[in-house]
């Protein structure tokens, strides 16, 4: 039967962490009708700093979907101002994690609302409404789950490993502290239940996607879910486009290759997207593979990749292709 290309309002769920995840989420938002995208975001990187509750991956998704992100770093705000950081330095405070003034306002409000008793899901929804973002943005859970990096120099909390130590210590293993007590929030449950396409963004499989998958029940839910599940390789031509994924793979004794990502996410996927630079690997991918340009430099390349992924997913299940024109 021929695949329909009729525009449709499909519910799409994206799993994301880090800058690569936020970029594809931006493309999916542009490619879909408003309200059709839900992004489930890693909170394993969250930590307390300057007495504030910082959620780097949630904020990267919020700022990218609102078009307010710093275009060079991918995280933080564009047109940032650094007065407070300078004054913190003057008073001998910690300056290794760079929080700008505009960004600080969000951390202050989030911390205030959490102290009032709102859940992280409620706080994030307030923030995304105030930023006029049409997509739902959900923390992976409301309970604290913290990524702990076991290295050859001892255990480091995630931001101490990632930002303070610039990922220099060699990775031995990872734990997601608190995951055993975490639960699927009603919002995550509902989003996955009604998902018609699930996209694993090109995020680090070990420190962005695994924390999400560590939430009890989430893996089983995905396995049972009838929606096509597509992952996009964060590794292109043997290298991570951003961040330590490639270095981590080698330190864990794996090849720095899209095939390592397929092995890692294996049983959860129905399809895999690799870059043209890795076209020679497509026969070795044990799943249906889409070979295309995966490097996202501007909004049109993000939207084009998103549209290709949606079409690929629809082809796998013979469902109408979602389109922003619906
Ligand atoms: N990443 C850095 O490499 N250096 C920083 O100083 C830094 C500050 C920062 C402030 C707010 C925020 O939301 C993110 C920030 N990030 C910084 C990025 C972040 O730590 C990482 O990209 C993620 O945790 C990994 O996904």
mmCIF file of C-alpha atoms and ligand atoms in Angstrom:
data_model
loop_
_atom_site.group_PDB
_atom_site.id
_atom_site.type_symbol
_atom_site.label_atom_id
_atom_site.label_comp_id
_atom_site.label_asym_id
_atom_site.label_seq_id
_atom_site.Cartn_x
_atom_site.Cartn_y
_atom_site.Cartn_z
ATOM 1 C CA UNK A 1 0.000 0.000 0.000
ATOM 2 C CA UNK A 2 1.325 3.455 -0.907
ATOM 3 C CA UNK A 3 2.270 5.726 2.020
ATOM 4 C CA UNK A 4 -0.014 8.754 2.325
ATOM 5 C CA UNK A 5 1.703 12.147 2.328
ATOM 6 C CA UNK A 6 -1.474 13.839 3.595
ATOM 7 C CA UNK A 7 -0.623 16.294 6.414
ATOM 8 C CA UNK A 8 -1.669 14.952 9.802
ATOM 9 C CA UNK A 9 -1.663 16.135 13.407
ATOM 10 C CA UNK A 10 0.498 13.385 14.844
ATOM 11 C CA UNK A 11 1.606 13.390 18.457
ATOM 12 C CA UNK A 12 5.392 13.231 18.500
ATOM 13 C CA UNK A 13 7.491 12.613 21.610
ATOM 14 C CA UNK A 14 11.204 13.470 21.581
ATOM 15 C CA UNK A 15 13.688 12.307 24.226
ATOM 16 C CA UNK A 16 16.406 14.924 24.601
ATOM 17 C CA UNK A 17 19.368 16.129 26.599
ATOM 18 C CA UNK A 18 22.119 18.592 25.798
ATOM 19 C CA UNK A 19 22.591 20.850 22.810
ATOM 20 C CA UNK A 20 22.119 18.201 20.052
ATOM 21 C CA UNK A 21 18.786 17.224 21.599
ATOM 22 C CA UNK A 22 17.607 20.823 21.805
ATOM 23 C CA UNK A 23 18.552 21.452 18.167
ATOM 24 C CA UNK A 24 16.471 18.562 16.840
ATOM 25 C CA UNK A 25 13.597 19.453 19.191
ATOM 26 C CA UNK A 26 13.657 22.921 17.583
ATOM 27 C CA UNK A 27 13.444 21.324 14.131
ATOM 28 C CA UNK A 28 10.559 19.060 15.210
ATOM 29 C CA UNK A 29 8.666 22.033 16.654
ATOM 30 C CA UNK A 30 9.088 23.885 13.342
ATOM 31 C CA UNK A 31 8.020 20.839 11.299
ATOM 32 C CA UNK A 32 4.873 20.047 13.319
ATOM 33 C CA UNK A 33 1.580 21.860 13.951
ATOM 34 C CA UNK A 34 1.646 23.794 17.279
ATOM 35 C CA UNK A 35 0.949 21.536 20.275
ATOM 36 C CA UNK A 36 1.946 18.262 18.589
ATOM 37 C CA UNK A 37 5.425 17.960 20.121
ATOM 38 C CA UNK A 38 6.314 16.846 23.650
ATOM 39 C CA UNK A 39 9.983 16.874 24.662
ATOM 40 C CA UNK A 40 10.961 14.634 27.601
ATOM 41 C CA UNK A 41 14.201 16.035 28.979
ATOM 42 C CA UNK A 42 17.120 14.647 30.991
ATOM 43 C CA UNK A 43 17.355 16.041 34.525
ATOM 44 C CA UNK A 44 20.335 13.894 35.614
ATOM 45 C CA UNK A 45 22.580 16.969 35.047
ATOM 46 C CA UNK A 46 20.602 19.108 37.536
ATOM 47 C CA UNK A 47 22.416 20.426 40.579
ATOM 48 C CA UNK A 48 22.400 23.094 43.246
ATOM 49 C CA UNK A 49 24.682 26.097 42.661
ATOM 50 C CA UNK A 50 24.722 29.473 44.415
ATOM 51 C CA UNK A 51 21.811 28.048 46.455
ATOM 52 C CA UNK A 52 19.712 27.728 43.291
ATOM 53 C CA UNK A 53 18.137 24.745 41.516
ATOM 54 C CA UNK A 54 19.840 24.552 38.077
ATOM 55 C CA UNK A 55 18.398 22.337 35.306
ATOM 56 C CA UNK A 56 20.852 22.792 32.396
ATOM 57 C CA UNK A 57 19.165 20.474 29.886
ATOM 58 C CA UNK A 58 15.629 21.716 30.580
ATOM 59 C CA UNK A 59 16.895 25.275 30.151
ATOM 60 C CA UNK A 60 18.738 24.453 26.931
ATOM 61 C CA UNK A 61 15.484 23.055 25.514
ATOM 62 C CA UNK A 62 13.445 26.020 26.837
ATOM 63 C CA UNK A 63 15.826 28.613 25.376
ATOM 64 C CA UNK A 64 16.194 26.802 22.035
ATOM 65 C CA UNK A 65 12.435 26.289 21.567
ATOM 66 C CA UNK A 66 11.863 29.944 22.465
ATOM 67 C CA UNK A 67 14.615 31.083 20.040
ATOM 68 C CA UNK A 68 16.488 32.726 22.938
ATOM 69 C CA UNK A 69 19.545 30.466 23.123
ATOM 70 C CA UNK A 70 23.126 31.574 22.775
ATOM 71 C CA UNK A 71 23.887 30.523 19.172
ATOM 72 C CA UNK A 72 27.617 29.833 19.813
ATOM 73 C CA UNK A 73 27.381 27.652 22.950
ATOM 74 C CA UNK A 74 23.927 26.239 22.306
ATOM 75 C CA UNK A 75 23.237 26.572 26.080
ATOM 76 C CA UNK A 76 22.536 29.774 28.005
ATOM 77 C CA UNK A 77 20.946 32.991 26.725
ATOM 78 C CA UNK A 78 21.742 35.099 23.691
ATOM 79 C CA UNK A 79 22.733 38.727 24.448
ATOM 80 C CA UNK A 80 23.772 37.610 27.935
ATOM 81 C CA UNK A 81 25.071 40.045 30.571
ATOM 82 C CA UNK A 82 27.637 38.928 33.204
ATOM 83 C CA UNK A 83 27.387 41.507 36.004
ATOM 84 C CA UNK A 84 26.392 39.074 38.765
ATOM 85 C CA UNK A 85 29.095 36.518 37.858
ATOM 86 C CA UNK A 86 31.687 39.326 38.064
ATOM 87 C CA UNK A 87 30.405 40.386 41.491
ATOM 88 C CA UNK A 88 30.281 36.765 42.706
ATOM 89 C CA UNK A 89 33.971 36.536 41.715
ATOM 90 C CA UNK A 90 34.692 39.750 43.657
ATOM 91 C CA UNK A 91 33.183 38.143 46.779
ATOM 92 C CA UNK A 92 35.175 34.928 46.330
ATOM 93 C CA UNK A 93 32.211 32.828 45.108
ATOM 94 C CA UNK A 94 32.322 29.895 42.716
ATOM 95 C CA UNK A 95 32.790 30.999 39.100
ATOM 96 C CA UNK A 96 33.529 27.753 37.246
ATOM 97 C CA UNK A 97 29.884 27.370 36.200
ATOM 98 C CA UNK A 98 29.049 30.492 34.221
ATOM 99 C CA UNK A 99 25.554 31.795 34.984
ATOM 100 C CA UNK A 100 24.662 35.014 33.194
ATOM 101 C CA UNK A 101 22.240 37.640 34.521
ATOM 102 C CA UNK A 102 19.384 36.819 32.130
ATOM 103 C CA UNK A 103 19.758 33.097 32.826
ATOM 104 C CA UNK A 104 19.951 33.813 36.576
ATOM 105 C CA UNK A 105 16.436 35.262 36.539
ATOM 106 C CA UNK A 106 15.051 31.903 35.407
ATOM 107 C CA UNK A 107 16.985 29.992 38.111
ATOM 108 C CA UNK A 108 15.694 32.408 40.758
ATOM 109 C CA UNK A 109 12.066 31.975 39.678
ATOM 110 C CA UNK A 110 12.358 28.178 39.360
ATOM 111 C CA UNK A 111 13.928 27.891 42.825
ATOM 112 C CA UNK A 112 11.249 30.167 44.308
ATOM 113 C CA UNK A 113 8.420 28.104 42.790
ATOM 114 C CA UNK A 114 9.985 24.777 43.840
ATOM 115 C CA UNK A 115 10.318 26.109 47.419
ATOM 116 C CA UNK A 116 6.619 27.044 47.282
ATOM 117 C CA UNK A 117 5.888 23.356 46.658
ATOM 118 C CA UNK A 118 5.310 23.217 42.898
ATOM 119 C CA UNK A 119 6.653 20.130 41.122
ATOM 120 C CA UNK A 120 9.448 20.433 38.533
ATOM 121 C CA UNK A 121 6.849 19.530 35.870
ATOM 122 C CA UNK A 122 4.590 22.417 36.967
ATOM 123 C CA UNK A 123 7.495 24.871 37.155
ATOM 124 C CA UNK A 124 8.753 23.890 33.696
ATOM 125 C CA UNK A 125 5.281 24.292 32.231
ATOM 126 C CA UNK A 126 4.997 27.793 33.763
ATOM 127 C CA UNK A 127 8.339 28.723 32.233
ATOM 128 C CA UNK A 128 7.492 27.406 28.772
ATOM 129 C CA UNK A 129 4.128 29.266 28.805
ATOM 130 C CA UNK A 130 5.863 32.497 29.836
ATOM 131 C CA UNK A 131 8.297 31.962 26.936
ATOM 132 C CA UNK A 132 5.330 31.343 24.562
ATOM 133 C CA UNK A 133 6.635 27.897 23.542
ATOM 134 C CA UNK A 134 3.908 25.880 21.774
ATOM 135 C CA UNK A 135 5.408 22.465 22.641
ATOM 136 C CA UNK A 136 5.131 20.587 25.943
ATOM 137 C CA UNK A 137 8.435 20.283 27.810
ATOM 138 C CA UNK A 138 8.552 17.633 30.540
ATOM 139 C CA UNK A 139 11.326 16.777 32.987
ATOM 140 C CA UNK A 140 11.915 12.993 32.842
ATOM 141 C CA UNK A 141 10.547 12.801 36.417
ATOM 142 C CA UNK A 142 9.816 15.052 39.401
ATOM 143 C CA UNK A 143 12.088 13.235 41.837
ATOM 144 C CA UNK A 144 15.813 14.080 41.990
ATOM 145 C CA UNK A 145 17.897 11.674 39.886
ATOM 146 C CA UNK A 146 21.558 12.701 39.690
ATOM 147 C CA UNK A 147 24.189 11.428 37.273
ATOM 148 C CA UNK A 148 27.313 10.354 39.161
ATOM 149 C CA UNK A 149 30.428 9.875 37.039
ATOM 150 C CA UNK A 150 32.834 7.163 38.224
ATOM 151 C CA UNK A 151 36.267 8.133 36.877
ATOM 152 C CA UNK A 152 39.882 7.046 37.223
ATOM 153 C CA UNK A 153 40.216 10.009 39.638
ATOM 154 C CA UNK A 154 37.220 9.040 41.782
ATOM 155 C CA UNK A 155 33.504 9.846 41.697
ATOM 156 C CA UNK A 156 32.381 13.246 40.400
ATOM 157 C CA UNK A 157 28.923 14.778 40.263
ATOM 158 C CA UNK A 158 27.977 15.478 36.648
ATOM 159 C CA UNK A 159 28.626 19.233 36.368
ATOM 160 C CA UNK A 160 31.908 18.870 38.298
ATOM 161 C CA UNK A 161 33.004 16.264 35.743
ATOM 162 C CA UNK A 162 31.562 18.032 32.673
ATOM 163 C CA UNK A 163 32.169 21.738 33.269
ATOM 164 C CA UNK A 164 34.659 22.045 36.147
ATOM 165 C CA UNK A 165 36.944 19.187 34.993
ATOM 166 C CA UNK A 166 36.096 19.600 31.260
ATOM 167 C CA UNK A 167 35.498 15.820 30.995
ATOM 168 C CA UNK A 168 39.253 15.230 31.459
ATOM 169 C CA UNK A 169 39.135 12.299 33.930
ATOM 170 C CA UNK A 170 38.705 8.930 32.239
ATOM 171 C CA UNK A 171 35.197 7.478 32.482
ATOM 172 C CA UNK A 172 34.896 4.126 34.275
ATOM 173 C CA UNK A 173 31.137 3.879 34.829
ATOM 174 C CA UNK A 174 27.995 5.943 35.508
ATOM 175 C CA UNK A 175 25.251 5.757 38.140
ATOM 176 C CA UNK A 176 21.930 7.543 38.269
ATOM 177 C CA UNK A 177 21.536 8.189 41.969
ATOM 178 C CA UNK A 178 17.902 8.239 43.063
ATOM 179 C CA UNK A 179 16.588 6.529 39.944
ATOM 180 C CA UNK A 180 15.219 3.558 41.899
ATOM 181 C CA UNK A 181 12.828 5.903 43.774
ATOM 182 C CA UNK A 182 11.779 7.914 40.710
ATOM 183 C CA UNK A 183 8.374 7.440 39.113
ATOM 184 C CA UNK A 184 6.813 8.151 35.729
ATOM 185 C CA UNK A 185 4.932 11.422 36.121
ATOM 186 C CA UNK A 186 1.284 11.429 34.926
ATOM 187 C CA UNK A 187 2.353 13.882 32.178
ATOM 188 C CA UNK A 188 5.168 11.635 30.879
ATOM 189 C CA UNK A 189 2.828 8.646 31.082
ATOM 190 C CA UNK A 190 0.136 10.466 29.081
ATOM 191 C CA UNK A 191 2.596 11.756 26.454
ATOM 192 C CA UNK A 192 4.051 8.284 25.862
ATOM 193 C CA UNK A 193 0.599 6.700 25.840
ATOM 194 C CA UNK A 194 -0.598 8.962 23.047
ATOM 195 C CA UNK A 195 2.714 9.114 21.127
ATOM 196 C CA UNK A 196 2.436 8.239 17.445
ATOM 197 C CA UNK A 197 6.147 8.737 16.747
ATOM 198 C CA UNK A 198 9.013 8.654 19.266
ATOM 199 C CA UNK A 199 12.322 10.311 18.387
ATOM 200 C CA UNK A 200 15.559 9.753 20.331
ATOM 201 C CA UNK A 201 17.405 12.996 19.613
ATOM 202 C CA UNK A 202 21.138 12.982 18.742
ATOM 203 C CA UNK A 203 22.022 13.262 22.433
ATOM 204 C CA UNK A 204 24.815 11.520 24.343
ATOM 205 C CA UNK A 205 23.495 7.957 24.893
ATOM 206 C CA UNK A 206 25.294 7.539 28.251
ATOM 207 C CA UNK A 207 24.679 10.853 30.040
ATOM 208 C CA UNK A 208 21.631 12.309 28.259
ATOM 209 C CA UNK A 209 19.433 9.371 27.166
ATOM 210 C CA UNK A 210 20.363 6.720 29.775
ATOM 211 C CA UNK A 211 19.273 8.905 32.728
ATOM 212 C CA UNK A 212 15.846 9.286 31.070
ATOM 213 C CA UNK A 213 15.700 5.532 30.455
ATOM 214 C CA UNK A 214 16.690 4.901 34.108
ATOM 215 C CA UNK A 215 13.281 6.119 35.326
ATOM 216 C CA UNK A 216 11.543 2.883 36.390
ATOM 217 C CA UNK A 217 8.882 1.800 33.901
ATOM 218 C CA UNK A 218 10.019 4.034 31.033
ATOM 219 C CA UNK A 219 11.962 1.381 29.105
ATOM 220 C CA UNK A 220 9.089 -1.127 29.374
ATOM 221 C CA UNK A 221 6.615 1.554 28.305
ATOM 222 C CA UNK A 222 8.723 2.329 25.226
ATOM 223 C CA UNK A 223 9.149 -1.358 24.381
ATOM 224 C CA UNK A 224 5.378 -1.902 24.457
ATOM 225 C CA UNK A 225 4.557 1.342 22.660
ATOM 226 C CA UNK A 226 3.256 0.758 19.118
ATOM 227 C CA UNK A 227 4.632 4.056 17.777
ATOM 228 C CA UNK A 228 7.702 3.835 15.548
ATOM 229 C CA UNK A 229 10.821 4.726 17.565
ATOM 230 C CA UNK A 230 13.659 6.363 15.689
ATOM 231 C CA UNK A 231 17.090 7.378 17.015
ATOM 232 C CA UNK A 232 19.448 9.843 15.370
ATOM 233 C CA UNK A 233 23.161 9.140 15.711
ATOM 234 C CA UNK A 234 25.083 11.725 17.767
ATOM 235 C CA UNK A 235 28.279 10.316 16.223
ATOM 236 C CA UNK A 236 29.255 11.460 12.725
ATOM 237 C CA UNK A 237 32.414 10.240 11.022
ATOM 238 C CA UNK A 238 33.719 8.762 14.280
ATOM 239 C CA UNK A 239 33.270 11.983 16.279
ATOM 240 C CA UNK A 240 30.586 13.528 18.491
ATOM 241 C CA UNK A 241 29.503 16.841 16.986
ATOM 242 C CA UNK A 242 29.574 18.343 20.495
ATOM 243 C CA UNK A 243 30.435 16.996 23.926
ATOM 244 C CA UNK A 244 32.236 13.916 25.228
ATOM 245 C CA UNK A 245 30.211 11.021 23.685
ATOM 246 C CA UNK A 246 33.072 9.874 21.459
ATOM 247 C CA UNK A 247 35.684 10.084 24.252
ATOM 248 C CA UNK A 248 33.307 8.212 26.596
ATOM 249 C CA UNK A 249 32.773 5.412 24.063
ATOM 250 C CA UNK A 250 36.514 4.855 23.729
ATOM 251 C CA UNK A 251 37.031 4.951 27.509
ATOM 252 C CA UNK A 252 34.293 2.340 27.916
ATOM 253 C CA UNK A 253 36.112 0.123 25.408
ATOM 254 C CA UNK A 254 33.654 0.723 22.562
ATOM 255 C CA UNK A 255 34.198 2.031 19.028
ATOM 256 C CA UNK A 256 33.309 5.674 18.507
ATOM 257 C CA UNK A 257 30.705 4.814 15.886
ATOM 258 C CA UNK A 258 26.976 5.097 15.156
ATOM 259 C CA UNK A 259 26.948 1.283 15.458
ATOM 260 C CA UNK A 260 27.799 1.594 19.165
ATOM 261 C CA UNK A 261 24.701 3.793 19.582
ATOM 262 C CA UNK A 262 22.542 1.180 17.802
ATOM 263 C CA UNK A 263 23.964 -1.557 20.061
ATOM 264 C CA UNK A 264 23.347 0.587 23.128
ATOM 265 C CA UNK A 265 19.707 1.509 22.422
ATOM 266 C CA UNK A 266 19.148 -1.709 20.470
ATOM 267 C CA UNK A 267 15.852 -3.275 21.447
ATOM 268 C CA UNK A 268 14.056 0.058 21.909
ATOM 269 C CA UNK A 269 14.335 1.151 18.276
ATOM 270 C CA UNK A 270 12.527 0.565 14.967
ATOM 271 C CA UNK A 271 14.755 2.765 12.845
ATOM 272 C CA UNK A 272 18.072 4.612 12.938
ATOM 273 C CA UNK A 273 19.286 7.788 11.245
ATOM 274 C CA UNK A 274 22.941 8.174 10.255
ATOM 275 C CA UNK A 275 24.807 10.937 8.527
ATOM 276 C CA UNK A 276 25.850 10.725 4.863
ATOM 277 C CA UNK A 277 29.470 10.644 6.077
ATOM 278 C CA UNK A 278 28.675 7.193 7.552
ATOM 279 C CA UNK A 279 26.712 5.869 4.558
ATOM 280 C CA UNK A 280 29.094 2.889 4.302
ATOM 281 C CA UNK A 281 27.829 1.698 7.728
ATOM 282 C CA UNK A 282 24.166 1.535 6.716
ATOM 283 C CA UNK A 283 24.321 -2.189 5.822
ATOM 284 C CA UNK A 284 25.813 -2.950 9.243
ATOM 285 C CA UNK A 285 22.938 -1.175 11.048
ATOM 286 C CA UNK A 286 20.622 -4.003 12.117
ATOM 287 C CA UNK A 287 17.535 -1.744 11.750
ATOM 288 C CA UNK A 288 15.945 0.118 8.825
ATOM 289 C CA UNK A 289 18.289 3.073 8.306
ATOM 290 C CA UNK A 290 17.841 6.561 6.907
ATOM 291 C CA UNK A 291 21.034 8.098 5.523
ATOM 292 C CA UNK A 292 20.871 11.881 5.339
ATOM 293 C CA UNK A 293 22.591 15.099 6.389
ATOM 294 C CA UNK A 294 22.298 15.236 10.196
ATOM 295 C CA UNK A 295 24.395 18.325 10.930
ATOM 296 C CA UNK A 296 22.075 21.106 12.090
ATOM 297 C CA UNK A 297 23.501 24.580 11.579
ATOM 298 C CA UNK A 298 20.396 26.762 11.244
ATOM 299 C CA UNK A 299 16.614 26.546 11.595
ATOM 300 C CA UNK A 300 16.089 25.312 8.040
ATOM 301 C CA UNK A 301 18.572 22.412 8.448
ATOM 302 C CA UNK A 302 16.936 21.495 11.787
ATOM 303 C CA UNK A 303 13.448 21.551 10.229
ATOM 304 C CA UNK A 304 14.570 19.626 7.127
ATOM 305 C CA UNK A 305 16.128 16.845 9.244
ATOM 306 C CA UNK A 306 13.023 16.717 11.464
ATOM 307 C CA UNK A 307 10.734 16.433 8.432
ATOM 308 C CA UNK A 308 12.868 13.610 6.979
ATOM 309 C CA UNK A 309 12.746 11.729 10.307
ATOM 310 C CA UNK A 310 8.952 12.101 10.504
ATOM 311 C CA UNK A 311 8.577 10.843 6.925
ATOM 312 C CA UNK A 312 10.940 7.917 7.645
ATOM 313 C CA UNK A 313 8.970 7.022 10.815
ATOM 314 C CA UNK A 314 5.672 7.229 8.929
ATOM 315 C CA UNK A 315 7.050 4.948 6.209
ATOM 316 C CA UNK A 316 7.970 2.319 8.815
ATOM 317 C CA UNK A 317 4.396 2.125 10.110
ATOM 318 C CA UNK A 318 2.476 3.225 7.025
ATOM 319 C CA UNK A 319 0.972 6.236 8.794
ATOM 320 C CA UNK A 320 0.288 9.702 7.315
ATOM 321 C CA UNK A 321 3.315 12.006 7.401
ATOM 322 C CA UNK A 322 2.973 14.785 10.021
ATOM 323 C CA UNK A 323 3.372 18.302 8.657
ATOM 324 C CA UNK A 324 3.339 21.826 10.086
ATOM 325 C CA UNK A 325 0.736 22.690 7.442
ATOM 326 C CA UNK A 326 -1.902 20.425 9.068
HETATM 327 N N1 LIG B 1 28.564 24.456 30.080
HETATM 328 C C1 LIG B 1 29.870 24.738 30.118
HETATM 329 O O1 LIG B 1 30.671 24.074 29.471
HETATM 330 N N2 LIG B 1 30.348 25.770 30.933
HETATM 331 C C2 LIG B 1 29.523 26.539 31.671
HETATM 332 O O2 LIG B 1 29.974 27.442 32.379
HETATM 333 C C3 LIG B 1 28.115 26.257 31.604
HETATM 334 C C4 LIG B 1 27.180 27.036 32.282
HETATM 335 C C5 LIG B 1 25.810 26.770 32.107
HETATM 336 C C6 LIG B 1 24.866 27.594 32.738
HETATM 337 C C7 LIG B 1 23.519 27.322 32.581
HETATM 338 C C8 LIG B 1 23.105 26.256 31.795
HETATM 339 O O3 LIG B 1 21.782 26.008 31.646
HETATM 340 C C9 LIG B 1 24.022 25.451 31.170
HETATM 341 C C10 LIG B 1 25.390 25.692 31.307
HETATM 342 N N3 LIG B 1 26.339 24.902 30.683
HETATM 343 C C11 LIG B 1 27.672 25.184 30.776
HETATM 344 C C12 LIG B 1 25.939 23.770 29.855
HETATM 345 C C13 LIG B 1 25.658 22.492 30.637
HETATM 346 O O4 LIG B 1 26.327 22.332 31.824
HETATM 347 C C14 LIG B 1 25.898 21.245 29.776
HETATM 348 O O5 LIG B 1 25.823 21.519 28.410
HETATM 349 C C15 LIG B 1 24.881 20.192 30.029
HETATM 350 O O6 LIG B 1 24.680 19.876 31.358
HETATM 351 C C16 LIG B 1 25.207 18.916 29.236
HETATM 352 O O7 LIG B 1 24.089 18.589 28.579
#
